[in-house]
PDB file of C-alpha atoms in Angstrom:
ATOM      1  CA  UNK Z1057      25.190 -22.175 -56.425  1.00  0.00           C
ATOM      2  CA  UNK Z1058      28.156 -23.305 -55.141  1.00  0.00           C
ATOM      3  CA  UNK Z1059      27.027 -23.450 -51.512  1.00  0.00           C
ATOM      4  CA  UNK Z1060      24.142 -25.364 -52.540  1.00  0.00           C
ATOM      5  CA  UNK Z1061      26.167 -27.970 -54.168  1.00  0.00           C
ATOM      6  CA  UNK Z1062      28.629 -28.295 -50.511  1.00  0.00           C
ATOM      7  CA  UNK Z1063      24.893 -28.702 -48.411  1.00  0.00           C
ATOM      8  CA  UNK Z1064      23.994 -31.502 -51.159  1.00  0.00           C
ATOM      9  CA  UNK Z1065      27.769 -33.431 -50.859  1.00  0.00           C
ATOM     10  CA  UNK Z1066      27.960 -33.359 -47.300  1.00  0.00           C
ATOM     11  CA  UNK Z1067      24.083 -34.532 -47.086  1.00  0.00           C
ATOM     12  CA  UNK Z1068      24.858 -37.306 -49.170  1.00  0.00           C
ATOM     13  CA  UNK Z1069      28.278 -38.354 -46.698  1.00  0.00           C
ATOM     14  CA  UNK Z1070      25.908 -38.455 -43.764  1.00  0.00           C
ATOM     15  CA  UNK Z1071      23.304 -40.500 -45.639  1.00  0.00           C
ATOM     16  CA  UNK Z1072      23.882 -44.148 -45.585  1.00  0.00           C
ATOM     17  CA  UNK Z1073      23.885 -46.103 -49.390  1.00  0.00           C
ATOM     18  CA  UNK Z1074      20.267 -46.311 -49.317  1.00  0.00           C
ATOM     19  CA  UNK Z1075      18.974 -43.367 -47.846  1.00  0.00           C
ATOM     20  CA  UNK Z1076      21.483 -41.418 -50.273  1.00  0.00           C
ATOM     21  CA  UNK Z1077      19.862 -43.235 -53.476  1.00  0.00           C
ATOM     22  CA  UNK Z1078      16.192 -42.055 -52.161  1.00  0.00           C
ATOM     23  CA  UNK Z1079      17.794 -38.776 -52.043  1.00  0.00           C
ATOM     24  CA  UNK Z1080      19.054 -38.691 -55.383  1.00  0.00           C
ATOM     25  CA  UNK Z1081      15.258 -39.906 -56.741  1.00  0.00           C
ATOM     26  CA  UNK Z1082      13.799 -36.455 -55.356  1.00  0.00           C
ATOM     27  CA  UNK Z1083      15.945 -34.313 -57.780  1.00  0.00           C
ATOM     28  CA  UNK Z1084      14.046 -31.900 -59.631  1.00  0.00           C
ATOM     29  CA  UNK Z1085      11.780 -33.517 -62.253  1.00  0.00           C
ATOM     30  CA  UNK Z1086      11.064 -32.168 -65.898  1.00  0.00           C
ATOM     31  CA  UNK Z1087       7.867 -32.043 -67.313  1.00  0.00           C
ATOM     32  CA  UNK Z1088       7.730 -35.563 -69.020  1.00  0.00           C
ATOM     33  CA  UNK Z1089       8.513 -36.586 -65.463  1.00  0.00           C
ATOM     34  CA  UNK Z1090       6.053 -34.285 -63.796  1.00  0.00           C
ATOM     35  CA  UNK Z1091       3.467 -35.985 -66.144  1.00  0.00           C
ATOM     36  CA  UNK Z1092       4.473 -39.223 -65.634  1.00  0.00           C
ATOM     37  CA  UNK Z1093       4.262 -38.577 -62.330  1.00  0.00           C
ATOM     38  CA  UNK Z1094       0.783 -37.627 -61.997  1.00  0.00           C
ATOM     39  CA  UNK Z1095      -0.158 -41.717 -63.235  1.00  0.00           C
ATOM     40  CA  UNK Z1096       1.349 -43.527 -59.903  1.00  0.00           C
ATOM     41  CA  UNK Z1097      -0.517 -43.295 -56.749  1.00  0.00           C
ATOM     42  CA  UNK Z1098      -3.657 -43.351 -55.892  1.00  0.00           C
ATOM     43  CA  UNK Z1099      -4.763 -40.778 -58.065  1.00  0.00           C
ATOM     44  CA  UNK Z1100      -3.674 -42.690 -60.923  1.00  0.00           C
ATOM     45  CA  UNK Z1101      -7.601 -43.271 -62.703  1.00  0.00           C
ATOM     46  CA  UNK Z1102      -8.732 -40.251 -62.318  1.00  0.00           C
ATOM     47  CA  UNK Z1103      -5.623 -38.721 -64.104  1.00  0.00           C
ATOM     48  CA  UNK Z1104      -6.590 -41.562 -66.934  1.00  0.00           C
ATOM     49  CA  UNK Z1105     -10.131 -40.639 -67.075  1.00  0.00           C
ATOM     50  CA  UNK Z1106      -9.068 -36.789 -67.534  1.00  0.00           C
ATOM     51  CA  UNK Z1107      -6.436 -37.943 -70.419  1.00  0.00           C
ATOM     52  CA  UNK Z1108      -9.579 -39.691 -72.025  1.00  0.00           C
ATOM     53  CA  UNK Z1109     -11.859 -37.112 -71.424  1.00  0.00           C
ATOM     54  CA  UNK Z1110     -10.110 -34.104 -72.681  1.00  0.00           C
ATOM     55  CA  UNK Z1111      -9.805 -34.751 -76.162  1.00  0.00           C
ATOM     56  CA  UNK Z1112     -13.909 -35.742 -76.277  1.00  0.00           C
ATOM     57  CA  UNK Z1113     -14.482 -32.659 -74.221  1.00  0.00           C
ATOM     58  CA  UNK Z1114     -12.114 -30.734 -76.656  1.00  0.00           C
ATOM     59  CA  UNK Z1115     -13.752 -32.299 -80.086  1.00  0.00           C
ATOM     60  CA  UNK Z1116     -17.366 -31.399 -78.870  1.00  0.00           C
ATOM     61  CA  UNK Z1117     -16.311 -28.192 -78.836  1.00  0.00           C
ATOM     62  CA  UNK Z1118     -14.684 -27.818 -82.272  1.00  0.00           C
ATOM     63  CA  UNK Z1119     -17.692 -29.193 -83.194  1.00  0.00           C
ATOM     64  CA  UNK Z1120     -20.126 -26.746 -81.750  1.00  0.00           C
ATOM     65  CA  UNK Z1121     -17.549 -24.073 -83.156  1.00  0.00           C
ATOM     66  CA  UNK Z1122     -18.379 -25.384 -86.211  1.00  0.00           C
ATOM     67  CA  UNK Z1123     -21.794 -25.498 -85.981  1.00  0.00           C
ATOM     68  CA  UNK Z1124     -21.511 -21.961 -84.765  1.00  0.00           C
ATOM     69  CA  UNK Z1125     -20.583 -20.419 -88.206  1.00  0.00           C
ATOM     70  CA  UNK Z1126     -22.789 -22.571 -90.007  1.00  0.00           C
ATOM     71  CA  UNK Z1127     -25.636 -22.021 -87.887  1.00  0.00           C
ATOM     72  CA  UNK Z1128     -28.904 -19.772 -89.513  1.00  0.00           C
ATOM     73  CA  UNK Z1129     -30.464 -17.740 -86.913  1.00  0.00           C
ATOM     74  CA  UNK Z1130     -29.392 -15.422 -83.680  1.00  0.00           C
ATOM     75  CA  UNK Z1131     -30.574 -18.091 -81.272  1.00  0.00           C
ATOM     76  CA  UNK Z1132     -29.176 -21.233 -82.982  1.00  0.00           C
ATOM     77  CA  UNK Z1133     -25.767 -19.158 -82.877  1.00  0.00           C
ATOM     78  CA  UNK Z1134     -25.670 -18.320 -79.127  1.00  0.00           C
ATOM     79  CA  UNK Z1135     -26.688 -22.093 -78.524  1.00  0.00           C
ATOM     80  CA  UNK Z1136     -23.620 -22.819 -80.510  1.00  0.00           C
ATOM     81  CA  UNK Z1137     -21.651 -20.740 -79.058  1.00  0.00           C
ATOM     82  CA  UNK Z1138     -22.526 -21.480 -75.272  1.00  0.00           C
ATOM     83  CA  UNK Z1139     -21.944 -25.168 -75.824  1.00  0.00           C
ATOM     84  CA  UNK Z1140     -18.329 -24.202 -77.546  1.00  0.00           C
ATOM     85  CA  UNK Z1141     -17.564 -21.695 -74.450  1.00  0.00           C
ATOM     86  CA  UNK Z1142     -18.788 -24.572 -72.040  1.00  0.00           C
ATOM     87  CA  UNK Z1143     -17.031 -26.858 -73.660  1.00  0.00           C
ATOM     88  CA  UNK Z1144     -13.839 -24.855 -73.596  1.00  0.00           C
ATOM     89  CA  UNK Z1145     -14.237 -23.967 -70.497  1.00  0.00           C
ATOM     90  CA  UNK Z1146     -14.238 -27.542 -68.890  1.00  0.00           C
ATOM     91  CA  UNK Z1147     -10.911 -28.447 -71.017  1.00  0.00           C
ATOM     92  CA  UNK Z1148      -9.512 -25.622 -69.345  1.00  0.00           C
ATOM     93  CA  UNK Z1149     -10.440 -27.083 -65.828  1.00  0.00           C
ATOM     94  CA  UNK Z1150      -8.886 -30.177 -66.191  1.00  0.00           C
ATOM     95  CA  UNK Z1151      -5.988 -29.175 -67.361  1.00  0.00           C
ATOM     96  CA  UNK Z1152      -6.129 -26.990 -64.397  1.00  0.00           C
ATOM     97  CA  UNK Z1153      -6.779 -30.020 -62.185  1.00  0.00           C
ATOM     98  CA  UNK Z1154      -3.859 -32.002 -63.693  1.00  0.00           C
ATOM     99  CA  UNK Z1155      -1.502 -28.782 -63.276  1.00  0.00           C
ATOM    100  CA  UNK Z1156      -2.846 -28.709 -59.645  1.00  0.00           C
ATOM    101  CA  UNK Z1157      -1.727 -32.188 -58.997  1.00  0.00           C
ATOM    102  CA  UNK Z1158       1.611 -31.989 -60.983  1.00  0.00           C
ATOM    103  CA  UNK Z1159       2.359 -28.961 -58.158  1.00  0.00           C
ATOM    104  CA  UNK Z1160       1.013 -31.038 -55.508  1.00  0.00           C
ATOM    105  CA  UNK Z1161       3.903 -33.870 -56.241  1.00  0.00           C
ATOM    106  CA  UNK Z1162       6.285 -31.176 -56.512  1.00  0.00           C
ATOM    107  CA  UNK Z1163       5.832 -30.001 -53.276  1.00  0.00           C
ATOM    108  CA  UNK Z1164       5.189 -33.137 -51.316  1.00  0.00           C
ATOM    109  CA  UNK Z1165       8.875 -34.250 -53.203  1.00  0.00           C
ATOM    110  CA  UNK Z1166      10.396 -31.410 -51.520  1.00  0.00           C
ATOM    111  CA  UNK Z1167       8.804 -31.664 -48.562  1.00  0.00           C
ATOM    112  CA  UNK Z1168      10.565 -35.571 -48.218  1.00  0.00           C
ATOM    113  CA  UNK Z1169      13.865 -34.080 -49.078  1.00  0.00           C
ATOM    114  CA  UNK Z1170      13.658 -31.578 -45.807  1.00  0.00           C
ATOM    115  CA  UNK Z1171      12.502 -34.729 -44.169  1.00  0.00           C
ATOM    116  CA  UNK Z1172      15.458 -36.747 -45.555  1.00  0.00           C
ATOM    117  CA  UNK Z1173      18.230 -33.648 -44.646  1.00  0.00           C
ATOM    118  CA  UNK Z1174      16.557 -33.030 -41.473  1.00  0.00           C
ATOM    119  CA  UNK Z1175      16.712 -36.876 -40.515  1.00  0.00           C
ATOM    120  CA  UNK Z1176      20.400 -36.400 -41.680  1.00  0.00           C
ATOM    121  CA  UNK Z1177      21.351 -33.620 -39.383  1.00  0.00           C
ATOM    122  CA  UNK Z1178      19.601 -35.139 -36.373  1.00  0.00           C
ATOM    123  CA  UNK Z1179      21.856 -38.195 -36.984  1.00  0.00           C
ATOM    124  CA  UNK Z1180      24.783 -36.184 -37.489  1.00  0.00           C
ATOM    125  CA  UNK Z1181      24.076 -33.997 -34.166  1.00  0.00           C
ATOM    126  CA  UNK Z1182      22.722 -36.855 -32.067  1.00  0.00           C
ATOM    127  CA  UNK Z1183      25.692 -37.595 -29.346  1.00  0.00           C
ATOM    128  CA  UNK Z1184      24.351 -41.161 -29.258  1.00  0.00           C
ATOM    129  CA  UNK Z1185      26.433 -43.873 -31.453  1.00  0.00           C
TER     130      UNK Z1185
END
């Protein structure tokens, strides 16, 4: 770790004030950041419209689960039941979508920071004043 900690100072010495602040903004992010994240950019309303989907999506289906056990015959029951496993099913897939997207930022962040310590080095190496 210690290596990794010399490339970062000696990054940040060839980086002027402002370039070295952008650098410091793609740090690792935790997952309240990840989140927050995923509601800039353009992206931004369909992330809302999943948040405000979900839960509806999510409440259907306890609600066909309920309907399930309370339900009198074989075929009422696998009606139930489909709608609950549907249901289930497309909560699942947008949480999937919003991981998908969290990952997505992640890499395009560390994609900028090879940018930004690649731009660094070619500064650094370039002869030119």
């Amino acid at each position: 770790m210690k290596k990794h900690e010399d490339i970062d100072v000696l990054i940040k010495e060839a980086l002027s004030e402002e370039e070295a602040k952008f650098y410091d903004e793609l740090e690792e992010q935790n997952l309240p950041q990840m989140v927050g994240g995923l509601f800039q950019g353009k992206m931004k309303w369909i992330t809302v419209m999943t948040f405000i989907v979900m839960p509806v999506l999510f409440a259907f289906a306890v609600y066909c689960g309920i309907q399930f056990f309370n339900a009198e015959g074989m075929r009422e029951m696998m009606l139930w039941g489909a709608g609950a496993f549907f249901l289930l099913n497309a909560v699942s897939y947008v949480k999937l979508f919003n991981w998908m997207q969290m990952d997505k930022n992640a890499i395009l962040r560390e994609i900028k920071r090879m940018e930004l310590q690649l731009a660094a080095l070619n500064k650094k190496l370039d002869p030119k004043p």
